[in-house]
Coordinates of C-alpha atoms and ligand atoms in Angstrom, one line a residue:
X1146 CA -7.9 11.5 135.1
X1147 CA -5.3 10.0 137.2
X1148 CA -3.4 8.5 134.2
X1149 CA -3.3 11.5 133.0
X1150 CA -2.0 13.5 136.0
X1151 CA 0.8 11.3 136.1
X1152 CA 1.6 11.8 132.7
X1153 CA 1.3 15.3 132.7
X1154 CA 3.8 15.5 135.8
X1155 CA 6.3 13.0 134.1
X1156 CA 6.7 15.2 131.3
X1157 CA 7.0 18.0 133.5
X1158 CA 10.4 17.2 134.1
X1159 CA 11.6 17.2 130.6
X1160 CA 9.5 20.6 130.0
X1161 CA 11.8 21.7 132.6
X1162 CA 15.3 20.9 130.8
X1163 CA 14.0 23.1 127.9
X1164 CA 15.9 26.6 128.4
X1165 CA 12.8 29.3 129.6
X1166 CA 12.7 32.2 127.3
X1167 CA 14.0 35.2 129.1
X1168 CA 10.9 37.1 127.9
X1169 CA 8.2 35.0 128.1
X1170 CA 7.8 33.6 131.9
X1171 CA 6.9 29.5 131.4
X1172 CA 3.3 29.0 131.7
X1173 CA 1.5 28.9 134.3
X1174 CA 0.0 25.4 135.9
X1175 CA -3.6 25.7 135.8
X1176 CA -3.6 27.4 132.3
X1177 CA -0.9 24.2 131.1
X1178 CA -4.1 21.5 132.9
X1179 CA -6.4 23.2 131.0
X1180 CA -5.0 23.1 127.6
X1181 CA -4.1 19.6 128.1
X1182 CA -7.4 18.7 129.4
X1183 CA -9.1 20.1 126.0
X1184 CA -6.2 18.6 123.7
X1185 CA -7.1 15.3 125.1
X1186 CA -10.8 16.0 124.9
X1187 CA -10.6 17.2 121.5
X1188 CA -9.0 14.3 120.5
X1189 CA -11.4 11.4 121.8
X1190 CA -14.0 13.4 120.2
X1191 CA -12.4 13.3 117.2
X1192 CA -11.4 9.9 117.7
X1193 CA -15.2 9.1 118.2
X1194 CA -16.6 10.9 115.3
X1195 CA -13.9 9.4 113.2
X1196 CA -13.1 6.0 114.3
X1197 CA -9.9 4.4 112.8
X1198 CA -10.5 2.1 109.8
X1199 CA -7.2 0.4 109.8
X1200 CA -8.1 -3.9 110.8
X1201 CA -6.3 -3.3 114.5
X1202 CA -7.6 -0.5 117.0
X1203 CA -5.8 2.3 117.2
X1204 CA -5.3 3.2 120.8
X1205 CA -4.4 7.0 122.1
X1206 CA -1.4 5.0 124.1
X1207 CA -0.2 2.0 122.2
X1208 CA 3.1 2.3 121.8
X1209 CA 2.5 0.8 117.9
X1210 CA 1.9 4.5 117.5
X1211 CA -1.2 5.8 115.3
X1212 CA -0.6 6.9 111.3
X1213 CA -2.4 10.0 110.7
X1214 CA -4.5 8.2 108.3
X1215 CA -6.1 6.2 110.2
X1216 CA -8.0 9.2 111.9
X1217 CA -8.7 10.9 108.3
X1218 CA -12.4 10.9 107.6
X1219 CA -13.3 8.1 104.8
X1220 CA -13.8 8.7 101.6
X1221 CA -17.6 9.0 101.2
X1222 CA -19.2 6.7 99.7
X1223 CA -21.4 7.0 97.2
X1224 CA -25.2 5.8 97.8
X1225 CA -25.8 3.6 95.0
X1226 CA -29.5 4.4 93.0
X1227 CA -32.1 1.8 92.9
X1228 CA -31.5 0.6 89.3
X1229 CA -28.0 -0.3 90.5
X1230 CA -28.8 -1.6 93.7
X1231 CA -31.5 -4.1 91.6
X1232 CA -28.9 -4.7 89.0
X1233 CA -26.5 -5.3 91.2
X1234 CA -28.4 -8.0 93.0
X1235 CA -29.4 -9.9 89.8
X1236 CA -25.9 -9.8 88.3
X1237 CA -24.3 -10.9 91.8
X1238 CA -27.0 -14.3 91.7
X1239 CA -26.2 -15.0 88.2
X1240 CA -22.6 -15.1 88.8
X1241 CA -22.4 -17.0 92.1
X1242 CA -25.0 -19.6 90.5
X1243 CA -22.3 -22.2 89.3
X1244 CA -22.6 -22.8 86.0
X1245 CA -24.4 -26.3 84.9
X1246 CA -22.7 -28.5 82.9
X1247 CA -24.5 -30.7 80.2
X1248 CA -23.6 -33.3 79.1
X1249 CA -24.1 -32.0 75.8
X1250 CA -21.5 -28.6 75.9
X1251 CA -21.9 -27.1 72.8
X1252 CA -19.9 -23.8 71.9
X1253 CA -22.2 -21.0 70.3
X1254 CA -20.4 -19.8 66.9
X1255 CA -22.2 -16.5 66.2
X1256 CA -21.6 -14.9 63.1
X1257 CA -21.9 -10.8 62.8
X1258 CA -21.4 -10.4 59.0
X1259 CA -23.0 -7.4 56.8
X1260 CA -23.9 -10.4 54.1
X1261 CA -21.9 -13.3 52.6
X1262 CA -19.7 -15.0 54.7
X1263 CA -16.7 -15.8 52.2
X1264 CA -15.0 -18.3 54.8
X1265 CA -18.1 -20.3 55.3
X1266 CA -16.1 -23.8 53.3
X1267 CA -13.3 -23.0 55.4
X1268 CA -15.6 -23.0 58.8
X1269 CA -17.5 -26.2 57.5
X1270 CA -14.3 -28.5 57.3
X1271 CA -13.7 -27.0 60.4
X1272 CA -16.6 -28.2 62.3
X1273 CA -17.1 -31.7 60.4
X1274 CA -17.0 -34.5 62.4
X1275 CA -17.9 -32.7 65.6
X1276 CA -21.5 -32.6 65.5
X1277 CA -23.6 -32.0 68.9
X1278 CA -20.4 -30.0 70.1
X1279 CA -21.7 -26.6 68.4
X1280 CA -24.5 -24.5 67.2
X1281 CA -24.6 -21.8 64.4
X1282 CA -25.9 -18.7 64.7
X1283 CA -25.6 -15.8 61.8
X1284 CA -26.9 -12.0 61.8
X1285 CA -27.0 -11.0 58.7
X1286 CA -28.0 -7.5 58.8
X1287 CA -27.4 -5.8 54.7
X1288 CA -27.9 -9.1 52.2
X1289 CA -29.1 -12.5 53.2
X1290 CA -26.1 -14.9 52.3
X1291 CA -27.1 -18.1 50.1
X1292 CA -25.2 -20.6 52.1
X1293 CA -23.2 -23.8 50.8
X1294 CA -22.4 -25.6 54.3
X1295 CA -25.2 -27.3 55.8
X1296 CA -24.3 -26.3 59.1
X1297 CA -25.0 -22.9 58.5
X1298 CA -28.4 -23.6 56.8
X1299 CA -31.2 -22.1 58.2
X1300 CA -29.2 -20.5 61.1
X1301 CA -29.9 -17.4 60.4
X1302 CA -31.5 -15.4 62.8
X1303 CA -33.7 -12.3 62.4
X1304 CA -31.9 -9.2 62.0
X1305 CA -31.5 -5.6 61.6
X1306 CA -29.8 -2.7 60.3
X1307 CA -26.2 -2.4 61.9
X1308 CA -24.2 1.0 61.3
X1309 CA -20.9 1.1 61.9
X1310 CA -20.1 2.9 65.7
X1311 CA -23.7 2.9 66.4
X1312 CA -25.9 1.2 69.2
X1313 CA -27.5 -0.9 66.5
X1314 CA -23.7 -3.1 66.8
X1315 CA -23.9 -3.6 70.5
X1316 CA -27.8 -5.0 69.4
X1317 CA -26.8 -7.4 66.8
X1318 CA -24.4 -8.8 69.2
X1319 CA -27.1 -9.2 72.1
X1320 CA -29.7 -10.3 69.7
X1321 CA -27.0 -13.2 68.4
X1322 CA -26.5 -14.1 72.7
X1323 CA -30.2 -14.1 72.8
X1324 CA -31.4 -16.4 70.2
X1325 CA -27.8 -18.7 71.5
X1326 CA -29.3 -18.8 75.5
X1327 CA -32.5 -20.5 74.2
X1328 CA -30.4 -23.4 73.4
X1329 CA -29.6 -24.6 76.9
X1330 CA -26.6 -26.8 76.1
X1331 CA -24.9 -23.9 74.5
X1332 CA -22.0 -23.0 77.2
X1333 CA -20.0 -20.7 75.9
X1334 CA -20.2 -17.9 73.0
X1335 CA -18.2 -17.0 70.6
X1336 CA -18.7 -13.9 68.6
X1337 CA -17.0 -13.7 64.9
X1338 CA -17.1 -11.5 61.7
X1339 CA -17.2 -12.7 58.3
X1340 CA -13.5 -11.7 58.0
X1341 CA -12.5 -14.3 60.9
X1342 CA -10.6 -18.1 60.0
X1343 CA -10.0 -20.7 62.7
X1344 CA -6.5 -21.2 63.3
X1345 CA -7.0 -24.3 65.7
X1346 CA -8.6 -27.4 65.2
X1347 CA -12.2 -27.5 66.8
X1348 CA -11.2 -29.8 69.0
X1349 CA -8.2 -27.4 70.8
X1350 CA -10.8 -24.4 70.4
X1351 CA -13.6 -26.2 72.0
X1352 CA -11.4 -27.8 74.6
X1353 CA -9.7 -24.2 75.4
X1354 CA -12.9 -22.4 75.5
X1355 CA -15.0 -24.7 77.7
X1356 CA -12.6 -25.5 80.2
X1357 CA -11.4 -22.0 80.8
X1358 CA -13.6 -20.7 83.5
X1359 CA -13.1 -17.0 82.2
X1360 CA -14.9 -14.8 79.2
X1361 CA -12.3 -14.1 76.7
X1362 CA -13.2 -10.1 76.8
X1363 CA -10.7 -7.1 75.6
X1364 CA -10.5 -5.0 78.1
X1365 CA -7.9 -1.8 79.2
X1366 CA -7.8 1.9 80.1
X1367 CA -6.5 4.5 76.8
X1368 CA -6.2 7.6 78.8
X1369 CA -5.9 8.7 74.9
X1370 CA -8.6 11.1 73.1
X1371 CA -9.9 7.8 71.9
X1372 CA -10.4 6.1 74.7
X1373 CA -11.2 8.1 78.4
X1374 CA -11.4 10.7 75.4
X1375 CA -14.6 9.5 74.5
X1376 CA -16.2 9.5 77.9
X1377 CA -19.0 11.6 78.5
X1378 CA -20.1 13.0 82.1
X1379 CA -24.0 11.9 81.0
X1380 CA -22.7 8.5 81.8
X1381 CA -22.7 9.6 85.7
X1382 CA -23.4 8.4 88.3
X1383 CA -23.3 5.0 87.4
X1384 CA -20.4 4.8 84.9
X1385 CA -17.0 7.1 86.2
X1386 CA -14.5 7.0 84.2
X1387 CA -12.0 5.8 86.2
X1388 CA -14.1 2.8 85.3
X1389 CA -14.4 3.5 81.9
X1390 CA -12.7 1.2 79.3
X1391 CA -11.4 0.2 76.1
X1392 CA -11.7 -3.2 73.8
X1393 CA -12.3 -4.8 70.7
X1394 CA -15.8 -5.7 70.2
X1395 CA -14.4 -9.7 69.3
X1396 CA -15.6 -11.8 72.6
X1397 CA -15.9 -15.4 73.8
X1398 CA -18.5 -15.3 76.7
X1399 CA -19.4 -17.9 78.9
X1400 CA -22.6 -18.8 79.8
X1401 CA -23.2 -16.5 83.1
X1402 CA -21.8 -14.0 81.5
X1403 CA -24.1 -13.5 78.2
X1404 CA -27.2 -14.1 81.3
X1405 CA -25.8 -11.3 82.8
X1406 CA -25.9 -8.9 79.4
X1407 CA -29.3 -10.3 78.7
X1408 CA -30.0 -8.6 82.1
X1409 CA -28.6 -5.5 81.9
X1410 CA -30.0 -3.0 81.5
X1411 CA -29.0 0.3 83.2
X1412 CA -25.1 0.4 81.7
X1413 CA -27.0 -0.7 78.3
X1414 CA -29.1 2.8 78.2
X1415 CA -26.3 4.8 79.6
X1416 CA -23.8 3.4 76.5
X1417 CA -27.3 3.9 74.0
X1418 CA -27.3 7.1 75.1
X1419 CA -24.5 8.7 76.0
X1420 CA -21.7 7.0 74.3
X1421 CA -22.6 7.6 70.7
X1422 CA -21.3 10.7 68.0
X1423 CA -21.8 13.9 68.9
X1424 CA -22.7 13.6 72.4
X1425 CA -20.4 16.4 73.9
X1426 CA -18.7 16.7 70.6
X1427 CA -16.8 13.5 70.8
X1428 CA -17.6 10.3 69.1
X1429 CA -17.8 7.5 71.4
X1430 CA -18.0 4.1 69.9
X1431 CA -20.8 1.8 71.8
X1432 CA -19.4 -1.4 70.9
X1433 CA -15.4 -0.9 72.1
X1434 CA -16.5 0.7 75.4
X1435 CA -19.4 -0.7 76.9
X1436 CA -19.0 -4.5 77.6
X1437 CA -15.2 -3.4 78.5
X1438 CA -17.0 -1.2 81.1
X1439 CA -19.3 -3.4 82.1
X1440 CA -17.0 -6.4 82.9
X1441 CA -14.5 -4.3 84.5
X1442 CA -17.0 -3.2 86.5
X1443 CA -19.0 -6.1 87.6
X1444 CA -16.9 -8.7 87.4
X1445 CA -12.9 -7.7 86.9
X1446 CA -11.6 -11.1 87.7
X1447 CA -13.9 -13.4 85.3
X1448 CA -12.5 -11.6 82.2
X1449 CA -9.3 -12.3 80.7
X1450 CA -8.8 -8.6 79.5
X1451 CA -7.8 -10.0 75.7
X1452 CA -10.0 -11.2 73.3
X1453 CA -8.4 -14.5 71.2
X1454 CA -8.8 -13.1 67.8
X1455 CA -5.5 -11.9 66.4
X1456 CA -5.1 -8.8 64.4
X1457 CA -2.4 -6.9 63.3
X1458 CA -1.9 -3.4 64.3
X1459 CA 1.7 -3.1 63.7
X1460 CA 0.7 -0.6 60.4
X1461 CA 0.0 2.0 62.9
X1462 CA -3.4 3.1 60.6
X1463 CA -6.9 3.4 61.4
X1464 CA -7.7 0.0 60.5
X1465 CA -5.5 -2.9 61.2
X1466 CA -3.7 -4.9 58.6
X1467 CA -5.2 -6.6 55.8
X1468 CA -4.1 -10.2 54.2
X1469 CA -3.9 -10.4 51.3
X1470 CA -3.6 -13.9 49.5
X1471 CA -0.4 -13.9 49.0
X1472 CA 0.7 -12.9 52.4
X1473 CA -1.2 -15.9 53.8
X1474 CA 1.7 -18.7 54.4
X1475 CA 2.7 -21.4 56.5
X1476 CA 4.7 -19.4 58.3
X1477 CA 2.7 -16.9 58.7
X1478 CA 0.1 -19.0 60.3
X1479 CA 3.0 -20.3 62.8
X1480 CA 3.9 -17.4 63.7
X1481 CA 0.4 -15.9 64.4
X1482 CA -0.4 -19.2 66.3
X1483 CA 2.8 -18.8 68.8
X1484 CA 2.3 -15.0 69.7
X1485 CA 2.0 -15.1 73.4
X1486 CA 1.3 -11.6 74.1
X1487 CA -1.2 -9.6 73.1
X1488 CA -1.1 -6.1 72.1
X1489 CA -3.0 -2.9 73.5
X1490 CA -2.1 0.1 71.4
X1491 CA -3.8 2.9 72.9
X1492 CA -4.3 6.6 71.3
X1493 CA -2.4 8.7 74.0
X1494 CA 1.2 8.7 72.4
X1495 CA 1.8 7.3 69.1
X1496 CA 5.0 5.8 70.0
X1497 CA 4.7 4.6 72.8
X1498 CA 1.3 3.1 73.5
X1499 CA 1.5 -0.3 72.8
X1500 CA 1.2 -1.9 75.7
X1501 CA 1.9 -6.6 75.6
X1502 CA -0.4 -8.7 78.1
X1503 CA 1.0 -12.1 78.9
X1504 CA -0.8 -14.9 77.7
X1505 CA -0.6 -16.9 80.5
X1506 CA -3.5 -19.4 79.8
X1507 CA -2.5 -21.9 76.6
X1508 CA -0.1 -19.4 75.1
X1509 CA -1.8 -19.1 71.3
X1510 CA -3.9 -16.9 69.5
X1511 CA -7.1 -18.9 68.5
X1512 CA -8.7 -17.2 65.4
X1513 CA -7.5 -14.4 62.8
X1514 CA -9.0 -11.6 61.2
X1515 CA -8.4 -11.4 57.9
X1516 CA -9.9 -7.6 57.2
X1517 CA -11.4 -4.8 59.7
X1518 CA -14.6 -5.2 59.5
X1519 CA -15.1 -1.2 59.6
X1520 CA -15.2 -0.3 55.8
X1521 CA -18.0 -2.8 55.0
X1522 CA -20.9 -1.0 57.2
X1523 CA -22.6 2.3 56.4
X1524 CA -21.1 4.8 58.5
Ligands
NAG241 C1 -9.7 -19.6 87.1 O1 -8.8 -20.6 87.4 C2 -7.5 -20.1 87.9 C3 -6.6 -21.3 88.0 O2 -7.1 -22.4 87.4 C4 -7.7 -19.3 89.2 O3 -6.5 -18.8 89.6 C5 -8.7 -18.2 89.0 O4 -9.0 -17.5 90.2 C6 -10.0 -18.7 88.4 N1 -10.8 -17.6 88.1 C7 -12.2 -17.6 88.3 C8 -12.9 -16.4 87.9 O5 -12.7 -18.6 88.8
NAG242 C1 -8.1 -8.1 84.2 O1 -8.0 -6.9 84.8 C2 -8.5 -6.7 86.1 C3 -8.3 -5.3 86.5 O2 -9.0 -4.5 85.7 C4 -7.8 -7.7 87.1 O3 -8.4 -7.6 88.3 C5 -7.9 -9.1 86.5 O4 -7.2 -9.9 87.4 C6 -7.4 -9.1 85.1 N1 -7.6 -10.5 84.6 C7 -6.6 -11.3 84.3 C8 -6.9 -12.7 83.8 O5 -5.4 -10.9 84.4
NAG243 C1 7.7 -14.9 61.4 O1 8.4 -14.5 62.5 C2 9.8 -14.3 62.3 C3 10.5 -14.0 63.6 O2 9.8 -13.0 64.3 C4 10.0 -13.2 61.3 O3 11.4 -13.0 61.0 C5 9.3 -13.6 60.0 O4 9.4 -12.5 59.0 C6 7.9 -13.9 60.3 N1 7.2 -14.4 59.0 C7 6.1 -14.0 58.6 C8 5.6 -14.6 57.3 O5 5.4 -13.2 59.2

């Protein structure tokens, strides 16, 4: 109390330079104490129910002074439900488990097509010669493909139905991880469409694949109707959308991280569910928002936020560019091979949407699609 005294008397002296109201005689002294005395109560009080959360105390005195934020109270919160709190535990084990490294690496080329694959001569010179550095794996889900390249011989795996914007995309794709973990040399995952050539050699794929340490997942906000657009409130709490994202469905993945969709599943039943046409009236599209989410989510920094498949949306239509064969050219291929940004056009403004990401990591797209894949599943 004494500090205060003194403090109170000091100031008494500058109170009294301040010209006294002609109406209004100054107050008097024992009223002035015990104002003061509950101004200074009120505030430890306040300063005890809300403590500052700045790194260095905040002291009533320091002459560093206090920023009112520091005394707001925090934003609450929010108490995470037990499904989270056990997923969260699982995923945060599986991705602080450093990965093992065989000796045998092998890259996991999983094939999504609705039948034939058309490329498949063009994939087989492409892996000849580097056998024991890759595995097949094809989903097949409309007509079974009669294969010409003994390295995709018997490599299909079981499959189902797969309609276009539906769940039954997201499952194909987890089904193709799946049957890729059993094989544990296989270190990194790369999903492709029937529509997709190499535009590397396998050895600058495999060697930019397996010694990045990130998953090569697309990944960015569309405040547009067809992005944030799309998300539905069903999805809460787990999945806000300032959290929700955009992508396209092409992915590498490596190993932790196809674990890690293998073990989710609480974000898995909120996309099945929620994220789906005509939930809300909107038409959410499983397979471009919920490994997006997910990654952002969980693990922000071990995704690249581009996928390496190049497309090209310069058209401005529903469906990106389509090659024919006479657009395919050596200069074509060189110029698609030394893009070093990559493009995110989202759906909020037509004009000005598109949005480049630096490449920073080996500046080059790997693979191309030739076709949207879109047109060839039921809808
Ligand atoms: C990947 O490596 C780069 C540099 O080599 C590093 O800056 C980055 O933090 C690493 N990311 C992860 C997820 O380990
Ligand atoms: C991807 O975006 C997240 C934020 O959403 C960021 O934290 C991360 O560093 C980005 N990754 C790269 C490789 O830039
Ligand atoms: C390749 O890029 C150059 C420079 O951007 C452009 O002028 C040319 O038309 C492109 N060629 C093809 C075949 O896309």
């Amino acid at each position: 109390m004494k500090s205060v005294k003194a403090w109170r008397v000091g100031n008494m002296g500058d109170l009294q330079i301040l010209p006294a109201t002609r109406h209004r005689p100054p107050l008097k002294r024992p009223m002035w104490i015990i104002g003061l005395v509950s101004l200074v109560i009120l505030f430890l009080v306040c300063a005890y129910i809300y403590p500052p959360h700045s790194r260095g105390a905040c002291y009533m005195f320091s002459s560093r002074g206090c920023a009112l934020t520091d005394w707001l109270p925090p934003v609450p919160v929010r108490e995470l439900t037990d499904e989270e709190i056990a997923s969260r535990v699982v995923i945060r084990d599986i991705l602080n488990t450093p990965p093992v490294r065989s000796k045998n690496s092998k890259i996991a080329f999983l094939f999504l097509t609705p039948g034939p694959l058309p490329f498949e001569m063009l994939w087989d010179k492409f892996f000849h010669g580097h056998e024991g550095r890759f595995s097949v794996y094809v989903h097949a889900s409309r007509d079974k493909p009669v294969h010409f390249s003994r390295y995709f011989i018997n490599r299909e795996i079981r499959s189902d139905q797969v309609v276009w914007g539906r769940i039954s995309m997201v499952d194909a794709e987890r089904r193709l991880l799946a049957n890729a973990l059993k094989d544990p040399d296989n270190q990194h995952f790369v999903l492709l469409s029937d529509s997709c050539v190499p535009l590397h050699d396998f050895d600058y794929v495999y060697n930019y694949l397996m010694y990045s340490n990130m998953s090569f997942i697309d990944c960015f906000e569309d405040p547009g109707p067809h992005g944030n657009g799309r998300y539905s409130e069903h999805m809460l709490p787990e999945v806000e959308i300032k959290d929700f994202r955009k992508g396209a469905q092409w992915f590498t993945m490596k190993r932790q991280h196809a674990l890690i969709v293998m073990a989710d599943s609480l974000y898995y039943s909120k996309f099945r569910d929620y994220c789906k046409h005509g939930v809300d009236g909107k038409n959410c599209i499983a397979d471009e928002h919920y490994l997006p989410t997910f990654f952002h989510m969980i693990d922000p920094g071990g995704i690249a936020n581009r996928s390496v498949t190049h497309v090209d949306w310069s058209e401005r239509k529903w469906h990106p560019k389509s090659y024919k064969s006479h657009d395919i050219s050596y200069e074509l291929l060189k110029n698609i091979t030394s893009v070093d940004t990559s493009e995110h056009v989202t759906s909020d403004d037509q004009d000005s949407a598109v949005a480049a990401l630096p490449m920073e990591w080996y500046p080059t797209a790997m693979l191309l699609i030739r076709q949207e894949i879109l047109p060839r599943y039921p809808q």
